[in-house]
Structures are given as structure tokens and as C-alpha cells.
Backbone as JSON, one array per atom type, in Angstrom:
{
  "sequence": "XXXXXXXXXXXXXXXXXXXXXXXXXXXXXXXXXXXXXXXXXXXXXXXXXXXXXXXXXXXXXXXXXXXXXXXXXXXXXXXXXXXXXXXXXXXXXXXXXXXXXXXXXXXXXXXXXXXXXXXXXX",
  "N": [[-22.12, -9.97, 7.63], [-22.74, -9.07, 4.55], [-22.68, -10.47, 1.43], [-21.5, -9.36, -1.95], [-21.91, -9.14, -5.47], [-19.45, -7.88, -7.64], [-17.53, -7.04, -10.73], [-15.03, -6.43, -10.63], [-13.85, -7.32, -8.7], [-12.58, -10.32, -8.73], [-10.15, -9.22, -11.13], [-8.55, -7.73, -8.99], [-7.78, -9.21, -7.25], [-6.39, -10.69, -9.26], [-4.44, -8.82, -9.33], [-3.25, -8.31, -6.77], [-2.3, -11.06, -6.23], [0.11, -10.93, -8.12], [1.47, -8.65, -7.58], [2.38, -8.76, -4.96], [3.8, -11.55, -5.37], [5.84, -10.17, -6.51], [6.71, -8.59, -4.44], [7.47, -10.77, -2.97], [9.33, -11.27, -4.81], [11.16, -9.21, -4.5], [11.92, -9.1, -2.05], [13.63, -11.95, -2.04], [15.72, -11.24, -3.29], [16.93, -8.61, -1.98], [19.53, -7.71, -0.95], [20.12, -5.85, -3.33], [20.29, -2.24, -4.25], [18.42, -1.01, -5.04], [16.12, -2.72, -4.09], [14.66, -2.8, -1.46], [13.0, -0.22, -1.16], [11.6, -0.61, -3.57], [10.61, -3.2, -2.66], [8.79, -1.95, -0.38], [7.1, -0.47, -2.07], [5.42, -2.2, -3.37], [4.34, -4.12, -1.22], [2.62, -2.09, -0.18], [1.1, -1.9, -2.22], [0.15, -4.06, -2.68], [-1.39, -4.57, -0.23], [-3.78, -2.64, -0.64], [-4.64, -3.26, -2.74], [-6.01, -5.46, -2.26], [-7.5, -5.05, 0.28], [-9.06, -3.46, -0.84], [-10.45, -4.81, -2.66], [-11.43, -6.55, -0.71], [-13.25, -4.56, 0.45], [-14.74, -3.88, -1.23], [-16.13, -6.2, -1.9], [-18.01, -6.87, -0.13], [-21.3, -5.74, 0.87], [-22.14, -4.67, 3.44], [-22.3, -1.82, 5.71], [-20.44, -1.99, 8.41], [-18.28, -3.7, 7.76], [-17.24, -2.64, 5.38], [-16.24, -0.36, 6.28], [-13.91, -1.2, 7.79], [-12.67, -2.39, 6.23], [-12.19, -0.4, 4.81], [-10.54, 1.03, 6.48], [-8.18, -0.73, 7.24], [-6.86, -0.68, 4.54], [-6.05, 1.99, 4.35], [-3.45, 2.6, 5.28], [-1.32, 1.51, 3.29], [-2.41, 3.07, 1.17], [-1.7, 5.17, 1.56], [0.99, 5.2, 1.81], [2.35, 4.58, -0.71], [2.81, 6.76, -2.5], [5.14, 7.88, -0.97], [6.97, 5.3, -0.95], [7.0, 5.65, -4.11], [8.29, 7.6, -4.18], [10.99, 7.08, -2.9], [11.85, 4.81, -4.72], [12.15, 5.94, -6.63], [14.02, 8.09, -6.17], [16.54, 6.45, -5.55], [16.51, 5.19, -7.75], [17.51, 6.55, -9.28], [20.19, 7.23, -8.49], [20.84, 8.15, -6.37], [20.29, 7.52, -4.39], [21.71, 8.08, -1.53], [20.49, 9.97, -0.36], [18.51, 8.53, 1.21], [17.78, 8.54, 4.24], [17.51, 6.7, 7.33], [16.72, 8.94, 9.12], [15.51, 10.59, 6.95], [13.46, 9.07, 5.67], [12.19, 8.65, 7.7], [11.18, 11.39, 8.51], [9.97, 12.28, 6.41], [7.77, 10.23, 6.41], [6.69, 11.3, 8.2], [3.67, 12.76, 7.89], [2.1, 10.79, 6.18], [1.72, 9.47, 8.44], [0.25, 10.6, 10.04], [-1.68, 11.05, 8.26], [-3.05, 8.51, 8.14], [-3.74, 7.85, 11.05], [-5.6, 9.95, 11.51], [-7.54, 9.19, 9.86], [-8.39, 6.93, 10.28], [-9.18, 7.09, 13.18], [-11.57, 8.55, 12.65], [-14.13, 7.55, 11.48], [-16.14, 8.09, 10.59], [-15.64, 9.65, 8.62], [-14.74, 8.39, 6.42]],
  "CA": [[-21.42, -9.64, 6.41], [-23.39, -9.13, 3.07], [-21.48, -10.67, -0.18], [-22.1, -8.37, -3.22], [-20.9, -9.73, -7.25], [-18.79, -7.07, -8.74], [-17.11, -7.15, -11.76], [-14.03, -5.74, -10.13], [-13.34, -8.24, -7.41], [-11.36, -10.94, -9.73], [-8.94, -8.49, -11.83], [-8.29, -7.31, -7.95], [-7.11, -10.34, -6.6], [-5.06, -11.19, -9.62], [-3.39, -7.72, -9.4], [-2.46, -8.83, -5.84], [-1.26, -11.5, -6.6], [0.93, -10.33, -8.81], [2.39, -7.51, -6.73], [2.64, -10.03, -3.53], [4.75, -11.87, -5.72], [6.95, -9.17, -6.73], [7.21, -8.66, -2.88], [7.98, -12.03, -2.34], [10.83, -11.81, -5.56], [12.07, -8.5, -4.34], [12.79, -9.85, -0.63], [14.77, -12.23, -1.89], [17.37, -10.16, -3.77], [17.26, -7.17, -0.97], [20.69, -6.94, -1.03], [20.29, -4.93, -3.85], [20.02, -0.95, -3.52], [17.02, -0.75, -5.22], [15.01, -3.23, -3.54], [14.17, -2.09, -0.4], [11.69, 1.02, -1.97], [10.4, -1.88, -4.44], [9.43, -4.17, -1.54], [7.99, -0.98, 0.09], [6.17, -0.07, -2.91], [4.91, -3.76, -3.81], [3.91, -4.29, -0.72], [1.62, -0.88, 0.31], [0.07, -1.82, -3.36], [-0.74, -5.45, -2.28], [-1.93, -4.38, 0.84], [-3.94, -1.66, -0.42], [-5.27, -4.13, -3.94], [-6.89, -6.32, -0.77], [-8.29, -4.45, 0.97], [-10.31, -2.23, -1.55], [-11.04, -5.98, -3.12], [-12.67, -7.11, 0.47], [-14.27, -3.44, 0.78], [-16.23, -3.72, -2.54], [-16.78, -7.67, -2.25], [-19.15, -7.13, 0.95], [-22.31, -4.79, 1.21], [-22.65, -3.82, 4.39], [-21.39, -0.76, 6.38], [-19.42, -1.89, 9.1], [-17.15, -4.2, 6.91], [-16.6, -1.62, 4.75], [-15.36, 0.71, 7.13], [-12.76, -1.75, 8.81], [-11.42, -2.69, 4.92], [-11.22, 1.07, 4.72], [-9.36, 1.61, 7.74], [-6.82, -1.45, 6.66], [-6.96, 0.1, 3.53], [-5.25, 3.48, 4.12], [-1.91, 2.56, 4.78], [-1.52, 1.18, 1.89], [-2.71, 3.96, -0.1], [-0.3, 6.43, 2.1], [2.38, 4.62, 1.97], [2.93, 4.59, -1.97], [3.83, 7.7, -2.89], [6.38, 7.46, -0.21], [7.55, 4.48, -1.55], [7.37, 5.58, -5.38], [9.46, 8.84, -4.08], [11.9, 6.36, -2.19], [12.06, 3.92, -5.52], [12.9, 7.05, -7.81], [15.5, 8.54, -5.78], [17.35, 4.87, -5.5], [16.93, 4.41, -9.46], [17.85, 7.64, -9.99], [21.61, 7.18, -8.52], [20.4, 9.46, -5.19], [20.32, 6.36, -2.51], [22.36, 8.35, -0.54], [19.68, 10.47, 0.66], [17.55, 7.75, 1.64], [18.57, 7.4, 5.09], [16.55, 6.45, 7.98], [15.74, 9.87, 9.11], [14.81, 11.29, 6.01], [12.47, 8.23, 5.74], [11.09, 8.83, 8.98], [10.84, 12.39, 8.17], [8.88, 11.73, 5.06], [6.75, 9.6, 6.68], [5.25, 11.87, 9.08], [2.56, 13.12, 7.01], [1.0, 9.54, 5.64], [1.32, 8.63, 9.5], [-0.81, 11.34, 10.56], [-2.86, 11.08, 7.66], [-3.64, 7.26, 8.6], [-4.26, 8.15, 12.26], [-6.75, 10.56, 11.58], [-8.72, 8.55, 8.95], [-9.01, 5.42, 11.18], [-9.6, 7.42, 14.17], [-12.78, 8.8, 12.8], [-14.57, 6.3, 10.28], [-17.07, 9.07, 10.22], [-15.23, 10.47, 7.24], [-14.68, 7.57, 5.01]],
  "C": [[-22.21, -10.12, 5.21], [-22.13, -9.45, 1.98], [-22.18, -10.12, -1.25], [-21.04, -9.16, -4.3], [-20.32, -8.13, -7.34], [-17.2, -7.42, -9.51], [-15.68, -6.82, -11.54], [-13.15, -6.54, -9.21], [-12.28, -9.11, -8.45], [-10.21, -10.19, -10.26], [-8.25, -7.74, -10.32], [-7.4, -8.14, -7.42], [-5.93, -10.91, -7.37], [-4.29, -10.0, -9.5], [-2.38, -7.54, -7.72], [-1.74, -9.57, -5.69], [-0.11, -11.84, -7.16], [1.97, -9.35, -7.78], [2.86, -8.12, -5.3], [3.96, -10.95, -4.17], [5.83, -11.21, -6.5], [7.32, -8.85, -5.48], [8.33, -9.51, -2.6], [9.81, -12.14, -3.34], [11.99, -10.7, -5.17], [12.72, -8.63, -3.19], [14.06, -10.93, -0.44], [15.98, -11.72, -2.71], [16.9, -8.88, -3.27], [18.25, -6.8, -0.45], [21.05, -5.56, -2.41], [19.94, -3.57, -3.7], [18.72, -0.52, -3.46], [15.55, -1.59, -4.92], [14.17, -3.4, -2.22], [12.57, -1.38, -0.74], [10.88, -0.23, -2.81], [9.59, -2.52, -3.12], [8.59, -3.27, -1.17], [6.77, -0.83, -0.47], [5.68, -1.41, -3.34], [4.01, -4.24, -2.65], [2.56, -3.46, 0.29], [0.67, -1.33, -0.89], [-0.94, -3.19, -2.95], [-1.68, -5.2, -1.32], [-3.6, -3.14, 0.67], [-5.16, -2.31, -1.69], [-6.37, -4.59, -2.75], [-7.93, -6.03, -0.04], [-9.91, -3.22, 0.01], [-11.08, -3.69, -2.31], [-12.07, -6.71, -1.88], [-13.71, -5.92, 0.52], [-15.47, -3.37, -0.39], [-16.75, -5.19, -2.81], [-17.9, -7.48, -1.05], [-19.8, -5.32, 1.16], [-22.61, -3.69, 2.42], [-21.76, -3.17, 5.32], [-20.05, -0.86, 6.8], [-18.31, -2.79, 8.61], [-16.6, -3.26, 6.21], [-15.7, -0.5, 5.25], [-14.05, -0.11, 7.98], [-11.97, -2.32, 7.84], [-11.06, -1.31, 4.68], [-9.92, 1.18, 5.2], [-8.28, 0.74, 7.59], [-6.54, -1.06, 5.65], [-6.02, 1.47, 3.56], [-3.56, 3.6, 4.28], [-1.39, 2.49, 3.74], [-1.78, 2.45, 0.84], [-2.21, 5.42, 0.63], [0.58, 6.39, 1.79], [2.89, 5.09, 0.33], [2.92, 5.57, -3.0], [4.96, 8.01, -1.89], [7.5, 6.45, -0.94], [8.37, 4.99, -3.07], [8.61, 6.89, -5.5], [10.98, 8.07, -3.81], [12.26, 5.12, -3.58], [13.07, 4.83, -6.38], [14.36, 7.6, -7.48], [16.82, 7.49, -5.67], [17.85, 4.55, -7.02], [17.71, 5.07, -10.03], [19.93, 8.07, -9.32], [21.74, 8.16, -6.91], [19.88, 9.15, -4.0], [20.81, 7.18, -1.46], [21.31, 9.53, 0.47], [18.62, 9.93, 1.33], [18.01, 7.31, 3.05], [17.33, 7.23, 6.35], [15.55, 7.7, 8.34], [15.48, 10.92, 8.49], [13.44, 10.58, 5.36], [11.45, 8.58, 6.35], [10.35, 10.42, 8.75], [9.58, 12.81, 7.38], [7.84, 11.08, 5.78], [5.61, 10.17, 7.98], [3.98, 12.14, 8.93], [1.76, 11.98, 6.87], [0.78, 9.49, 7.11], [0.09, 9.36, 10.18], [-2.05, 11.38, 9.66], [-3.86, 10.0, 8.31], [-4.65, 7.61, 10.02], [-5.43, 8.83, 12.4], [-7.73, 9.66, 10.5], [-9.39, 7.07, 9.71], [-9.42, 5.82, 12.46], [-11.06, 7.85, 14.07], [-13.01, 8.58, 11.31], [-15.86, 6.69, 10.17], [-17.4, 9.57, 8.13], [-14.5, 9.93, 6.03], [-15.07, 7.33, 4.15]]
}
């Protein structure tokens, strides 16, 4: 593992930590309706900050391709999420139910699957 400077890495890490701790504040009031989709969406961003912050802190190939591949959930997930935040804010919880979730989520899952299956095309 090569370590590379960029200018990018710092404002990365604080933008994780930031959104990690919006995780951490929306978990504990998740009785509310709308914090579910928040955690969702807080936590695909953290996950997703991280990983593109390890992928551009180190040089060489095969690191890069295995912060990718942790990397893509994360950046599936949150328009899912930001769909699943809106419809909650927007008074329209009630169609949020598991399998309209699951439904929804076929697409990112297959996206993921195929992008980590072949790290050809990253």
C-alpha cells in the first residue's frame, strides 16, 4: 500500500465525521418517523465519505479497487434513502413499508453485485 497527499483527504474525513455523528444522533431518537430514512441516508453517506477518502489516500491499484468495491453501497444506497427520507417528510410514511423497500432496493442490489463482481470496470 502506496500513501499519496491529496488535498481532499482531510475535508473527507471531517465530512464523515460529521454524518457518522448524525447517524449516531439519529439512532438515538429512532422512534421518530422520520429517522429511520435519515439513519439510512447518514449512514450510506458516511460509508461512502470513507471509503472514497481511503481510495484517493493510497496509490496503488489493488487498494483502490477494494475501497471501490466498499465504496458502492454507499453510493447506491442514497438515492434510496433520499427517496425514503422525502416520502417520510413529505407526510407519505405510509408507503414506506418493508416490501416497497425491498422492492426499491432491487436495482442498487444488483447494481452493487455486478460492480464488485467484476473490478474490471471500476
Amino acid at each position: 500500500m502506496m500513501l499519496q497527499y491529496s488535498p481532499f483527504f482531510l475535508p473527507l474525513i471531517i465530512s464523515a465525521l460529521v454524518t457518522g455523528a448524525l447517524t449516531a444522533i439519529g439512532f438515538r431518537r429512532r422512534e421518530d418517523p422520520l429517522m429511520p430514512p435519515f439513519i439510512l441516508l447518514m449512514g450510506a453517506t458516511t460509508l461512502w465519505t470513507v471509503c472514497y477518502a481511503g481510495q484517493i489516500a493510497f496509490a496503488d491499484l489493488e487498494t483502490n479497487i477494494i475501497f471501490n468495491s466498499l465504496e458502492y453501497p454507499g453510493i447506491v444506497t442514497v438515492p434510496l434513502a433520499w427517496l425514503l427520507l422525502a416520502l417520510a417528510f413529505t407526510g407519505r410514511g405510509y408507503v414506506i413499508t418493508l416490501r416497497n423497500t425491498l422492492l426499491l432496493s432491487i436495482v442498487p442490489a444488483i447494481s452493487t453485485i455486478l460492480a464488485v463482481t467484476n473490478p474490471g470496470n471500476l
